[in-house]
Short mmCIF file of C-alpha atoms and ligand atoms in Angstrom, two decimals:
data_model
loop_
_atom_site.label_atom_id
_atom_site.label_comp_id
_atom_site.label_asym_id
_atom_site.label_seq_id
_atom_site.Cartn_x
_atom_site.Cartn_y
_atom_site.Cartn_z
CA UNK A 1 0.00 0.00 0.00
CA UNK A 2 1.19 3.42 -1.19
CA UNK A 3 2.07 5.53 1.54
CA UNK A 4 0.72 9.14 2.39
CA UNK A 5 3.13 11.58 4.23
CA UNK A 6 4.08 15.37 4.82
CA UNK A 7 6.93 16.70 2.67
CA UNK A 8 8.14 19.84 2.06
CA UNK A 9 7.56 20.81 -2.11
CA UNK A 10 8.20 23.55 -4.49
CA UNK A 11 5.14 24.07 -6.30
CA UNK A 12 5.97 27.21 -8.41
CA UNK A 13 9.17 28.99 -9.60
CA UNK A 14 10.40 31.31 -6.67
CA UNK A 15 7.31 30.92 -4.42
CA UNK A 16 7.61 29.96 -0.71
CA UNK A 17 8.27 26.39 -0.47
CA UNK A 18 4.53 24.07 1.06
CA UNK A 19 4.43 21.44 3.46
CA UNK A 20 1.75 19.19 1.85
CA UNK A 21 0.85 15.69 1.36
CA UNK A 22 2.46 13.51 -0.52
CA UNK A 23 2.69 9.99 -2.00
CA UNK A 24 4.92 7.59 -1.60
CA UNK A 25 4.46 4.25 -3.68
CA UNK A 26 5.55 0.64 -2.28
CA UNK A 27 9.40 -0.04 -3.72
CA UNK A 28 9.16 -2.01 -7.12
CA UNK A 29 12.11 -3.91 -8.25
CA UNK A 30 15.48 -1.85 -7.52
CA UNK A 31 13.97 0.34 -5.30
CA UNK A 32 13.34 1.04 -1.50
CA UNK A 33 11.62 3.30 0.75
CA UNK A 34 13.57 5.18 3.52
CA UNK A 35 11.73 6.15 6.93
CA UNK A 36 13.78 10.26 7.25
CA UNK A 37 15.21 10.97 10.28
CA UNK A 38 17.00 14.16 9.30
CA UNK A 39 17.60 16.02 5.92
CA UNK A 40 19.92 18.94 5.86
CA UNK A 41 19.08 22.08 4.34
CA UNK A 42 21.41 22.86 1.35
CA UNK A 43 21.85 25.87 -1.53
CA UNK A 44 20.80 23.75 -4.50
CA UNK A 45 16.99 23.08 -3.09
CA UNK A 46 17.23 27.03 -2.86
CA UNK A 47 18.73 26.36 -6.56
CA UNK A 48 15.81 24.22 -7.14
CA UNK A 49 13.45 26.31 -5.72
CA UNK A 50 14.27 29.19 -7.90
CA UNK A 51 13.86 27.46 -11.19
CA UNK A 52 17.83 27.33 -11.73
CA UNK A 53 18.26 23.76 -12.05
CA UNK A 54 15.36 23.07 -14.31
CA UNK A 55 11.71 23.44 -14.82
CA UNK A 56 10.59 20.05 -13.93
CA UNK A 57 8.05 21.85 -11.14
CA UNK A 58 7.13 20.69 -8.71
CA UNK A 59 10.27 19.94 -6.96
CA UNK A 60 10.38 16.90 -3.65
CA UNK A 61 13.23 19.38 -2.00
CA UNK A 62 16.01 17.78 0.19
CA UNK A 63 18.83 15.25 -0.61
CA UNK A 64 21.38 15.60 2.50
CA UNK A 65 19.35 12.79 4.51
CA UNK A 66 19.86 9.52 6.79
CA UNK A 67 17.17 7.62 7.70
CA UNK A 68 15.73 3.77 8.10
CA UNK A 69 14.91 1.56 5.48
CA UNK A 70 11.70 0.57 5.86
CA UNK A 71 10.76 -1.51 2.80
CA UNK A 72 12.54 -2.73 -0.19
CA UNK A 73 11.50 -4.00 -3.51
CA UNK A 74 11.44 -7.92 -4.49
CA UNK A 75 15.01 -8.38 -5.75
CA UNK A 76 16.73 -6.20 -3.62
CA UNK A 77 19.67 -7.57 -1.59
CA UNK A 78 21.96 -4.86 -0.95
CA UNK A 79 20.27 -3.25 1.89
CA UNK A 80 17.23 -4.58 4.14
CA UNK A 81 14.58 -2.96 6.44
CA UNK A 82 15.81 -1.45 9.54
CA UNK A 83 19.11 -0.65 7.91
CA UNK A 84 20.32 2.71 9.03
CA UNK A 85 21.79 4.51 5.70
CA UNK A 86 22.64 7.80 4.80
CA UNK A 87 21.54 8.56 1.22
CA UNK A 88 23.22 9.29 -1.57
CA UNK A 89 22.81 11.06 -4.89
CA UNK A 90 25.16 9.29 -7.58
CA UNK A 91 23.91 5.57 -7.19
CA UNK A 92 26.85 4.31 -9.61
CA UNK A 93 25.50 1.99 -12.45
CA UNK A 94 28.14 -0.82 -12.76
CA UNK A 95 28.19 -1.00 -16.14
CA UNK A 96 29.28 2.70 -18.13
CA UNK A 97 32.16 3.51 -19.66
CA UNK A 98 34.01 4.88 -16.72
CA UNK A 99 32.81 2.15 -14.08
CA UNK A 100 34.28 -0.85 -16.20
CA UNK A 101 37.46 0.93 -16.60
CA UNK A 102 37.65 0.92 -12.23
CA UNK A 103 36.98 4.70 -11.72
CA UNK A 104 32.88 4.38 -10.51
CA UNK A 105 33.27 7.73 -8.68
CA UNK A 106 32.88 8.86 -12.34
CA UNK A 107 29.46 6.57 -12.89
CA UNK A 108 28.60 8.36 -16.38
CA UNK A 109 25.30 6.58 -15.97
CA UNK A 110 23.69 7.11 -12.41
CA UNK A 111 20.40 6.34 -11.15
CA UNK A 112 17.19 6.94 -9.27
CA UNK A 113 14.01 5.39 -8.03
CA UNK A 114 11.98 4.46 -11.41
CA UNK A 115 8.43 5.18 -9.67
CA UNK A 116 7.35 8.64 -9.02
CA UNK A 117 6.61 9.89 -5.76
CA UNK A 118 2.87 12.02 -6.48
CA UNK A 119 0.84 14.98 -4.86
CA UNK A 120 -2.64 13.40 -3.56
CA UNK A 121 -3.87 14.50 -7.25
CA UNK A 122 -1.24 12.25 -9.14
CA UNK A 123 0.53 15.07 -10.48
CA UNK A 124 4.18 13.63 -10.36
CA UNK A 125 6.76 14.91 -7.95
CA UNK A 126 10.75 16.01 -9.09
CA UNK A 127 12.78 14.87 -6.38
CA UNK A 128 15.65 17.16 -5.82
CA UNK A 129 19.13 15.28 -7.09
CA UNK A 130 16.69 12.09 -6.97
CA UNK A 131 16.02 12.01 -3.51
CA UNK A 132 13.70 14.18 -2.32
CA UNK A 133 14.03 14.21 1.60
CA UNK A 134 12.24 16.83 3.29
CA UNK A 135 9.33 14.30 3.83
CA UNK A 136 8.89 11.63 6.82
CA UNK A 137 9.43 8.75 3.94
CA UNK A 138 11.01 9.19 0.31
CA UNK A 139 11.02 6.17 -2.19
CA UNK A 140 14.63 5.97 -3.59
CA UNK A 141 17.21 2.99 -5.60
CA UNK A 142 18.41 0.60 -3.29
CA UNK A 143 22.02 2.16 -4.92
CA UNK A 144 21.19 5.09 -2.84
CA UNK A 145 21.67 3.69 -0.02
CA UNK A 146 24.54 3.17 1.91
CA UNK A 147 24.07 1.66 5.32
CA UNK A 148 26.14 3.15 8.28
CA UNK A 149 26.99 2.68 11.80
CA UNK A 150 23.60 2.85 13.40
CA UNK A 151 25.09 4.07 16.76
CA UNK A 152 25.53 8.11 14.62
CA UNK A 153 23.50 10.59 14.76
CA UNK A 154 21.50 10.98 11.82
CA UNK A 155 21.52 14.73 11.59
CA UNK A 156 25.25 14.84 11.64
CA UNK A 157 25.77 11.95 9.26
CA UNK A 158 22.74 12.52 6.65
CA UNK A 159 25.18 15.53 5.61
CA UNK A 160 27.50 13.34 4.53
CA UNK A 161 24.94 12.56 1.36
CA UNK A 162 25.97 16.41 -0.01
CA UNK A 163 28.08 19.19 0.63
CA UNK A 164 29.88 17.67 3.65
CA UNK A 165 30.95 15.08 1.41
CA UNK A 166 31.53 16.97 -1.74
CA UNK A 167 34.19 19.68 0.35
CA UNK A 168 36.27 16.09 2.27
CA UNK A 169 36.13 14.69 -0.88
CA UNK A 170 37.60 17.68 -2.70
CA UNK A 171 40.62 17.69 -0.59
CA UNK A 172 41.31 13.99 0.13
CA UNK A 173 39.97 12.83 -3.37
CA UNK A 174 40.15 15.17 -5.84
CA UNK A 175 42.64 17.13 -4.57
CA UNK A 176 44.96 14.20 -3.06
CA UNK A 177 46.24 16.47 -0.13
CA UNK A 178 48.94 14.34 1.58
CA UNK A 179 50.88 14.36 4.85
CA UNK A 180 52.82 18.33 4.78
CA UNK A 181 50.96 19.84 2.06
CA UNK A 182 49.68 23.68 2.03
CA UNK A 183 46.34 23.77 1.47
CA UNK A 184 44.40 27.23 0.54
CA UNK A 185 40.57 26.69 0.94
CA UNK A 186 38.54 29.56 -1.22
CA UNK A 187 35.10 30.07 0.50
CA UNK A 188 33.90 28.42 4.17
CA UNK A 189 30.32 27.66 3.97
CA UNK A 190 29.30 24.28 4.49
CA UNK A 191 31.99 22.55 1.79
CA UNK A 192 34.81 24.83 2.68
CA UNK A 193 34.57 23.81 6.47
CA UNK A 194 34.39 20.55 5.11
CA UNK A 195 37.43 20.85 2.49
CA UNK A 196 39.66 21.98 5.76
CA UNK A 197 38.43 19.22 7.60
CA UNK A 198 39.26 16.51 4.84
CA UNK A 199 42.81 18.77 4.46
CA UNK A 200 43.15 18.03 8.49
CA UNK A 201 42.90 14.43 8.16
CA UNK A 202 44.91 14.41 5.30
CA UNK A 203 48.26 15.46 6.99
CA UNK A 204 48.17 19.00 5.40
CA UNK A 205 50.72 21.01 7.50
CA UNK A 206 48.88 24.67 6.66
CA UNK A 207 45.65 25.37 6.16
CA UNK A 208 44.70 28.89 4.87
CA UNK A 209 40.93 29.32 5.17
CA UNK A 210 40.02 32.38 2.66
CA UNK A 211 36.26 34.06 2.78
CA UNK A 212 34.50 37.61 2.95
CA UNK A 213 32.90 36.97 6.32
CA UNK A 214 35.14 37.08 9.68
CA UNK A 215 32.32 34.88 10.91
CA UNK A 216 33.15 31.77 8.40
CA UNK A 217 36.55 32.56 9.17
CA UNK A 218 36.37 31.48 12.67
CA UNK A 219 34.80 28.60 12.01
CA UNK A 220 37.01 27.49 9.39
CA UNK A 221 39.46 27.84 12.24
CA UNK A 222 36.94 25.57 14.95
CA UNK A 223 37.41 23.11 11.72
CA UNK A 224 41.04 22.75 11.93
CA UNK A 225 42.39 26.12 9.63
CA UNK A 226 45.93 27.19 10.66
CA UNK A 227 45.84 30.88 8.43
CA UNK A 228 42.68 33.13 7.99
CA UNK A 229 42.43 35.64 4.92
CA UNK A 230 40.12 37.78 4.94
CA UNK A 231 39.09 38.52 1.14
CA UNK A 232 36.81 42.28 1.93
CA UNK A 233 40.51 43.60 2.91
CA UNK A 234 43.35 41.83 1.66
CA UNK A 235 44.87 40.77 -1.50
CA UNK A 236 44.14 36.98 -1.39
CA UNK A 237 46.82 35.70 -4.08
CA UNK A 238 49.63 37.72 -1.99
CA UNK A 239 48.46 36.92 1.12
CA UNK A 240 47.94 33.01 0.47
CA UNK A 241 51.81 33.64 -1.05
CA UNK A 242 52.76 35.26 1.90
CA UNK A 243 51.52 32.22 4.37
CA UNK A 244 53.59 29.51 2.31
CA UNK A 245 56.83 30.77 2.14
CA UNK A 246 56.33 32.93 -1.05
CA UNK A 247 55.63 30.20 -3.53
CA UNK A 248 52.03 29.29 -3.39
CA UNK A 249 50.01 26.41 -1.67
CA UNK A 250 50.16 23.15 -3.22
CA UNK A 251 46.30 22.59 -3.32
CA UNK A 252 44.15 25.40 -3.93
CA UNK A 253 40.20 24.62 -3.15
CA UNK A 254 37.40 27.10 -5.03
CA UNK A 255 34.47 26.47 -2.62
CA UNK A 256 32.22 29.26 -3.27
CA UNK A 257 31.03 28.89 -7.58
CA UNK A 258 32.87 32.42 -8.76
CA UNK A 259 34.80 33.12 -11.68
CA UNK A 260 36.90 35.85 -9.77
CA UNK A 261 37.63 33.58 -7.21
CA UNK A 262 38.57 30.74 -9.04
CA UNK A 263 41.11 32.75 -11.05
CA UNK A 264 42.24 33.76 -7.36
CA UNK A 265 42.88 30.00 -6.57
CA UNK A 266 44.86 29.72 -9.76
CA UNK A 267 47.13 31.87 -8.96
CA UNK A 268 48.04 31.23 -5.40
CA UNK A 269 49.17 28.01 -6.29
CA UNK A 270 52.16 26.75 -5.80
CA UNK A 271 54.26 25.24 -8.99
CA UNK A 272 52.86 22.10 -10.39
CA UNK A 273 50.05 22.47 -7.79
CA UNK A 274 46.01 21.31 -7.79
CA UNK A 275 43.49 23.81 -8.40
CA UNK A 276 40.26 21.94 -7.18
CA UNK A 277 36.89 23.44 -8.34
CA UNK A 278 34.04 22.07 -6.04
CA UNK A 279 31.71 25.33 -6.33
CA UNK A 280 29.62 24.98 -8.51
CA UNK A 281 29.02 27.69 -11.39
CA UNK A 282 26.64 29.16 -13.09
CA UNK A 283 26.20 28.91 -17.01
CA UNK A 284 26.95 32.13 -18.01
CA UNK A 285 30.32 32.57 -15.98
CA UNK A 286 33.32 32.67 -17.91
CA UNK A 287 37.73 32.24 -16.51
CA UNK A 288 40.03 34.31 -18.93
CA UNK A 289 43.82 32.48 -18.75
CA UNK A 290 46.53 33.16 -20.30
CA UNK A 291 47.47 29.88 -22.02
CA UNK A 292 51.26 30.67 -21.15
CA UNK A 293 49.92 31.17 -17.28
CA UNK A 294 48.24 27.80 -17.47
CA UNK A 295 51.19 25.88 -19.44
CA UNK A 296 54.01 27.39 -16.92
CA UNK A 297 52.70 26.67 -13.65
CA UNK A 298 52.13 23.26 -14.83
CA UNK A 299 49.78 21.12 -12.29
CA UNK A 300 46.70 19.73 -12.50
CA UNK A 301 43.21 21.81 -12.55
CA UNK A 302 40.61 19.18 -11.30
CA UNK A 303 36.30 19.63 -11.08
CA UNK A 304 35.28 17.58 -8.04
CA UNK A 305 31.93 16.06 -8.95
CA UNK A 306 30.21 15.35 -5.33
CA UNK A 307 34.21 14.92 -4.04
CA UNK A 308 34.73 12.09 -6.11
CA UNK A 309 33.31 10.10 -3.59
CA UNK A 310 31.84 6.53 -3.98
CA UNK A 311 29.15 5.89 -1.29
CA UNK A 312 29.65 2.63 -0.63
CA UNK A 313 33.30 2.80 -0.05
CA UNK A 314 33.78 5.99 1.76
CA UNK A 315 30.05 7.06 3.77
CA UNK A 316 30.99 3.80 6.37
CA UNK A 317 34.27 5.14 6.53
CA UNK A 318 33.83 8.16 7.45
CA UNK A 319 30.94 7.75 10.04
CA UNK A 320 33.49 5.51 11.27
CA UNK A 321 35.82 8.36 12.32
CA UNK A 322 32.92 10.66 13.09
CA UNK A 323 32.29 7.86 15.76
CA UNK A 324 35.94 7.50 16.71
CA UNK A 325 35.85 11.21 17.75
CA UNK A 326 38.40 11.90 14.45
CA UNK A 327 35.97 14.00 11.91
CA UNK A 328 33.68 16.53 13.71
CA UNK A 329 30.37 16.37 11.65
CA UNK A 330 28.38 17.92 14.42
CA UNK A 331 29.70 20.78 14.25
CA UNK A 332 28.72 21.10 10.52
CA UNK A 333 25.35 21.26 12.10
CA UNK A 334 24.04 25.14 13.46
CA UNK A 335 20.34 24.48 14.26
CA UNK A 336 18.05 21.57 14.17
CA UNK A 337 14.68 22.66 13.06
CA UNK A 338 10.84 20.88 11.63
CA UNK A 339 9.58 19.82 8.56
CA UNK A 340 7.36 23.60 8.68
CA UNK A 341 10.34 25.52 9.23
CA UNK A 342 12.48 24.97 5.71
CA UNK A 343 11.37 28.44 4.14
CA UNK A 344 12.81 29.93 7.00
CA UNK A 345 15.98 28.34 7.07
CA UNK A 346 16.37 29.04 3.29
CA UNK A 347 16.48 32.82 4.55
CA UNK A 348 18.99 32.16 7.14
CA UNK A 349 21.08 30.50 4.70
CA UNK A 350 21.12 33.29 1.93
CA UNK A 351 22.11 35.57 5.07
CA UNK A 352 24.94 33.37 5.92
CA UNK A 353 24.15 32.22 9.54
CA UNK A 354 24.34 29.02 8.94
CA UNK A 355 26.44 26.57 8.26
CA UNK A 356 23.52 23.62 7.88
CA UNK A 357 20.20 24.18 9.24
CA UNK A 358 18.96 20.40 9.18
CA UNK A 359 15.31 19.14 9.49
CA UNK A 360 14.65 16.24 12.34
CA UNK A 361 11.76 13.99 11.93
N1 LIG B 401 30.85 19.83 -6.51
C1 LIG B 401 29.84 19.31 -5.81
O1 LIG B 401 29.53 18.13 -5.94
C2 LIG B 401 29.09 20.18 -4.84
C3 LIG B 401 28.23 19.63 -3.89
C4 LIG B 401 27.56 20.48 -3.00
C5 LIG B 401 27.74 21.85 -3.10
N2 LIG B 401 28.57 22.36 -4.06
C6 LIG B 401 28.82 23.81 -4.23
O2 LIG B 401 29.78 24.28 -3.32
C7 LIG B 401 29.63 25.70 -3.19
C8 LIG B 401 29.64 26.08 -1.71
O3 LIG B 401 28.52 25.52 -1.04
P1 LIG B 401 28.20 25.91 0.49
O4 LIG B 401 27.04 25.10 0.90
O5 LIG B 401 29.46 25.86 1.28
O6 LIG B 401 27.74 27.44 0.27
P2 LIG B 401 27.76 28.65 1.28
O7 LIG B 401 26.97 29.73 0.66
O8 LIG B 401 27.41 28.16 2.65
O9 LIG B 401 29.32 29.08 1.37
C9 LIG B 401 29.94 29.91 0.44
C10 LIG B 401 31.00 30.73 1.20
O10 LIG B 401 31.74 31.49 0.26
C11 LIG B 401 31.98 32.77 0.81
N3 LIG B 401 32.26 33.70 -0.28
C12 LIG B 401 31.39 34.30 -1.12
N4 LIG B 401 32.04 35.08 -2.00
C13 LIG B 401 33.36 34.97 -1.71
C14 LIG B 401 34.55 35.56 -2.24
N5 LIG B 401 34.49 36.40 -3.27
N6 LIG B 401 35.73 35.22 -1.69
C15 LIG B 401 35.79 34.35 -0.64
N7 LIG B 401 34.71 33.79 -0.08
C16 LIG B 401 33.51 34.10 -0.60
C17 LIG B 401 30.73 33.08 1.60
O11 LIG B 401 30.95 34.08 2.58
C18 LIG B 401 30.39 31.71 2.20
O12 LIG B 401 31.00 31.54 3.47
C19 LIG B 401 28.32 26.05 -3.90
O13 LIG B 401 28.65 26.54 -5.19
C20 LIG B 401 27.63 24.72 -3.98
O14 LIG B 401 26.71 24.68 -5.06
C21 LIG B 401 29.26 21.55 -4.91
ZN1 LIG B 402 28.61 3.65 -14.23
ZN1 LIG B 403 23.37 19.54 -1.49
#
């Protein structure tokens, strides 16, 4: 029997977001369906929200979730009900290109839930990056699904399904930040904290944390940042230059989706450093180089795609050393708040007070 819950939807470009019924059907083959116990609150359902992903209205909003399985369809084996998992958005396929040549992290062929969640009219629901978690259940692929330590707490660990992921995997996968390495991070929201945090635990030896906001900035320092620039006041390039011995950090991290401060990144890199790009930017925004620039410093200029990450490998992992007292997620998380109260957080979030607002069920 289909299942009829409260979940939080974008009905209309740019409108307030609703808390309405929903829909959720029984899992068919490949799927399940996953009881929510928290769902953080993250920029791209704003993005969603807003029309800037797509049109495909009306949006399921939320994707940064952990919950229970509670059912699962006929052939699935991977997970089972009462399995604690934190869901993921890039359920790799198995079979592309890029997963039968060993690198799955790339899946070129991901994939979702087949069935469509529904308003109580039948109009079919979007959900956002697949998942669609703002709601007390959300029908998913079993792929999606990556059980965890059941002893964590869910709002600290559902983060690891988005931009708590995507900023440790940009520095310990994408970037490959090893033991001594300088390490500028451009931008401390949610995936900048998280970038310094993955640079931590890699070995780096200096962490610069670079943002507008004093605010981030001391945060970024709670997260493990040895070196604060402040971007309203200083020159960033110079300063990062300054803070590694005049040559440049070795991994530079563009957190924030800006063209100015990606060309920033590039050039407070070291020599034959990484430039990581894990904001993520808009169509229209161009980077001007000059080829000679790019040729002579040599290095490698990498897009982190959800920090490289593979679920299954590296969710247990880290909830592991969230456990073991080694990777502070709670911290990621500044207010726990209802189901009712996402519109508001959205505002909170656009003013910067926040580093994840997350929903508890
Ligand atoms: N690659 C991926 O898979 C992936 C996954 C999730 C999020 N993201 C992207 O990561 C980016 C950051 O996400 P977030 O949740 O941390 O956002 P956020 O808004 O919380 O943080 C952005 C930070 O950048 C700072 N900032 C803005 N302009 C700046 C400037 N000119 N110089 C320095 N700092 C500046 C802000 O003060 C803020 O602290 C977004 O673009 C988001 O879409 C990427
Ligand atoms: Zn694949
Ligand atoms: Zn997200």
């Amino acid at each position: 029997m289909a299942s009829e819950v409260q979940g939080v939807v974008a009905l209309a470009k740019g409108e307030p977001v609703s808390l309405v019924t929903i829909v959720v059907p029984d899992p068919g083959p490949g799927e399940a369906v996953v009881a929510v116990q928290a769902c953080g609150v993250c920029h791209t359902d704003l993005h969603y929200r807003e029309g800037g992903i797509n049109d495909e209205f009306p949006f399921l909003l939320g994707h940064e979730a952990a919950g229970v399985v509670e059912a699962v369809g006929p052939d699935v084996t991977s997970v089972s009900p009462g399995d604690f998992v934190v869901l993921n958005w890039r359920a790799v396929c198995g079979q592309c290109r890029s997963c039968r040549r060993g690198r799955p992290w790339y899946c070129f062929d991901t994939f979702n839930a087949t069935q469509k969640m529904t308003l109580t009219d039948g109009t079919p629901l979007s959900p956002a990056l697949g998942i669609g978690a703002f709601a007390e259940k959300t029908l998913v692929a079993a792929g999606q699904c990556t059980k965890v330590d059941p002893a964590a707490r869910p709002e600290a660990v559902g983060l690891l399904g988005c931009g708590v992921m995507a900023g440790l995997g940009s520095a310990m996968l994408t970037g490959e930040v090893g033991l001594g390495d300088s390490v500028a991070v451009f931008g401390c929201g949610g995936v900048g904290c998280a970038a310094i945090a993955g640079a931590v635990l890699a070995g780096a030896a200096t962490v610069i944390a670079v943002d507008l906001d004093p605010g981030k900035l001391e945060l970024a320092q709670e997260f493990g940042a040895t070196h604060t620039v402040d971007a309203s006041t200083e020159d960033v390039v110079e300063a990062v230059k300054a803070l590694t011995g005049g040559n440049g950090a070795d991994v530079c991290i563009e957190a924030v989706g800006n063209p100015q401060v990606m060309e920033q990144a590039f050039y407070a890199r070291d020599l034959a450093g990484t430039l990581v790009q894990v904001g993520v930017p808009t169509p229209e925004m161009r980077i001007d180089l000059p080829m000679i620039e790019f040729f002579g410093r040599g290095g490698r200029l990498k897009p982190s795609w959800y920090g490289d990450c593979l679920p299954s490998r590296d969710f247990p992992l880290l909830v592991d050393l969230y456990l073991q007292g080694r990777l502070d997620l709670d911290r990621f998380v500044t207010e726990t708040i209802a189901l009712a109260d996402v519109e508001e957080a959205f505002h909170r979030m656009e003013r910067g007070e926040v580093l994840r607002s997350v929903v508890v069920l």
